[in-house]
Amino acid sequence: MLNSIGIFCGSSAGLNPVYLHAARNIGAFFAKNHLKIVYGGGKVGLMGAIADAAIQHDGQVIGVMPQSLVEKEIAHTGLTKLYVVKDMHERKYMMANLSDAFLTLPGGAGTLEEIFEQWTWAQLGLHQKPCAFLNVNEYFSHLLSMIRRMADEGFLKTEYLDMLIVEHQPDVILEKFRNYQPPKHKWQ
């Protein structure tokens, strides 16, 4: 059953206002669909915009943040729950356990590292949860071309390429989350 969505995205808003708009829309969308949001706990950038929009629409928002970032005063103070953890590894582990699916919005290296870890865990059968990209403004298109090349060159099985959900609309992603069937894991 789908109850909570783990979201990975930028702690910056980016330069194009389309990213901030998409973040606000996704926060409101999941709140209206009664899905909890699990995210990094920040009040800044796309992270903060998602949380604020969900809260404004009576959504539940769970943050997970390392103590070192809480000390930098970037933690959102209006969340349903904020878990303060030791480090980034514990953050990712807890977010994985609290989430039923994973959605990625534009962000930097940390955003990619987070979704790639969950995608890898899914390939290995450590979980059976879907991983998706909201391809706002074609932000992920070049990355997805590289991932396709991994498959074309024999470094990635096609079924692991195909397990990634890539869409432009939140409602389509939600439908695909609900209908997701994981492939056999890598060493099965």
XYZ file of C-alpha atoms in Angstrom, residues 22-182:
161
model
C 6.891 22.323 -9.661
C 8.053 21.785 -6.073
C 5.066 23.678 -4.692
C 2.728 21.742 -6.966
C 4.113 18.372 -5.886
C 3.804 19.246 -2.197
C 0.183 20.305 -2.638
C -0.569 17.321 -4.889
C 0.606 14.694 -2.410
C -1.133 16.464 0.488
C -4.424 16.527 -1.436
C -3.974 12.818 -2.184
C -3.413 12.058 1.529
C 0.146 10.840 1.034
C 2.811 11.627 3.618
C 5.943 13.297 2.336
C 9.291 12.099 3.660
C 12.169 14.404 2.780
C 15.445 15.833 4.026
C 13.858 18.225 6.519
C 15.111 21.534 5.133
C 13.352 24.878 5.018
C 15.411 26.038 2.032
C 15.233 25.615 -1.743
C 12.916 23.120 -3.402
C 12.888 21.114 -0.168
C 11.320 23.963 1.769
C 8.863 24.761 -1.027
C 7.552 21.180 -1.086
C 7.144 21.106 2.700
C 5.471 24.520 2.861
C 2.975 23.659 0.114
C 2.086 20.318 1.685
C 1.617 21.912 5.109
C -0.584 24.648 3.605
C -2.811 21.867 2.243
C -2.988 20.022 5.586
C -0.498 17.371 4.494
C 1.796 15.360 6.710
C 5.493 16.077 6.207
C 8.243 14.035 7.831
C 11.776 15.426 7.780
C 15.008 13.533 8.391
C 18.092 15.673 8.969
C 21.588 15.112 10.332
C 22.451 16.989 13.523
C 25.186 18.929 11.685
C 22.600 20.509 9.367
C 20.164 21.197 12.196
C 22.991 23.142 13.859
C 23.285 25.276 10.697
C 19.642 26.288 11.297
C 18.253 25.043 7.983
C 15.758 22.597 9.525
C 12.080 23.280 8.852
C 10.338 23.975 12.160
C 6.735 23.415 11.030
C 6.856 19.727 10.119
C 4.606 16.942 11.329
C 7.775 15.260 12.599
C 11.499 15.984 12.307
C 13.897 13.136 12.983
C 17.399 14.326 13.874
C 19.972 11.672 13.009
C 23.727 11.250 13.346
C 24.834 11.582 9.702
C 23.829 11.429 6.033
C 24.036 7.626 5.948
C 21.541 7.327 8.777
C 19.346 9.937 7.061
C 19.148 7.947 3.821
C 18.522 4.691 5.663
C 15.700 6.190 7.713
C 14.146 7.889 4.687
C 14.221 4.559 2.847
C 12.450 2.832 5.729
C 9.800 5.547 6.061
C 8.981 5.717 2.326
C 6.876 3.496 0.075
C 8.162 5.078 -3.162
C 10.800 7.612 -4.197
C 10.425 10.728 -6.323
C 13.237 12.925 -7.554
C 12.905 16.572 -8.516
C 15.741 18.755 -9.816
C 18.739 19.084 -7.551
C 22.481 18.626 -7.441
C 24.929 15.858 -6.644
C 23.294 14.946 -3.323
C 19.901 14.556 -4.977
C 21.326 12.206 -7.590
C 23.278 10.249 -5.008
C 20.110 9.699 -2.963
C 17.943 8.433 -5.826
C 20.748 6.345 -7.326
C 21.223 4.590 -4.000
C 17.516 3.731 -3.802
C 17.511 2.585 -7.428
C 20.559 0.390 -6.738
C 18.914 -1.065 -3.629
C 15.829 -1.877 -5.730
C 17.990 -3.654 -8.330
C 19.617 -5.711 -5.584
C 16.245 -6.597 -4.072
C 16.880 -4.737 -0.807
C 13.458 -3.166 -1.323
C 10.658 -3.393 -3.902
C 9.797 0.302 -4.065
C 9.452 2.352 -7.251
C 11.878 5.144 -8.128
C 10.779 8.089 -10.269
C 11.978 11.328 -11.812
C 9.673 14.314 -12.263
C 11.322 15.610 -15.424
C 10.587 19.299 -14.914
C 11.792 21.429 -17.823
C 13.545 18.298 -19.233
C 16.012 18.654 -16.343
C 16.864 14.933 -16.269
C 16.822 14.233 -20.021
C 20.622 14.203 -20.467
C 21.048 12.027 -17.385
C 18.464 9.591 -18.720
C 20.336 9.459 -22.019
C 23.436 8.423 -20.079
C 21.464 5.752 -18.235
C 20.167 4.438 -21.579
C 23.771 4.295 -22.776
C 24.643 2.144 -19.743
C 22.070 -0.370 -20.995
C 23.164 -0.039 -24.636
C 26.769 -0.741 -23.638
C 25.861 -3.750 -21.493
C 26.476 -2.260 -18.042
C 22.798 -2.212 -17.059
C 20.077 -4.722 -17.814
C 17.143 -3.270 -19.731
C 14.679 -4.254 -17.001
C 16.559 -1.994 -14.560
C 16.410 0.882 -17.013
C 12.704 0.214 -17.500
C 12.019 0.161 -13.743
C 12.714 3.909 -13.549
C 9.555 5.995 -13.849
C 10.131 9.208 -15.772
C 7.203 11.570 -16.233
C 6.275 15.228 -16.417
C 2.998 15.070 -14.454
C 2.529 14.113 -10.788
C -0.773 12.304 -11.428
C 0.872 10.001 -13.973
C 3.706 9.252 -11.541
C 1.221 8.483 -8.767
C -0.683 6.089 -11.030
C 2.569 4.340 -11.977
C 3.583 4.135 -8.313
C 0.295 2.419 -7.518
C 0.682 -0.065 -10.398
C 4.416 -0.708 -10.001
C 5.666 -4.277 -10.434
C 9.363 -4.653 -9.585
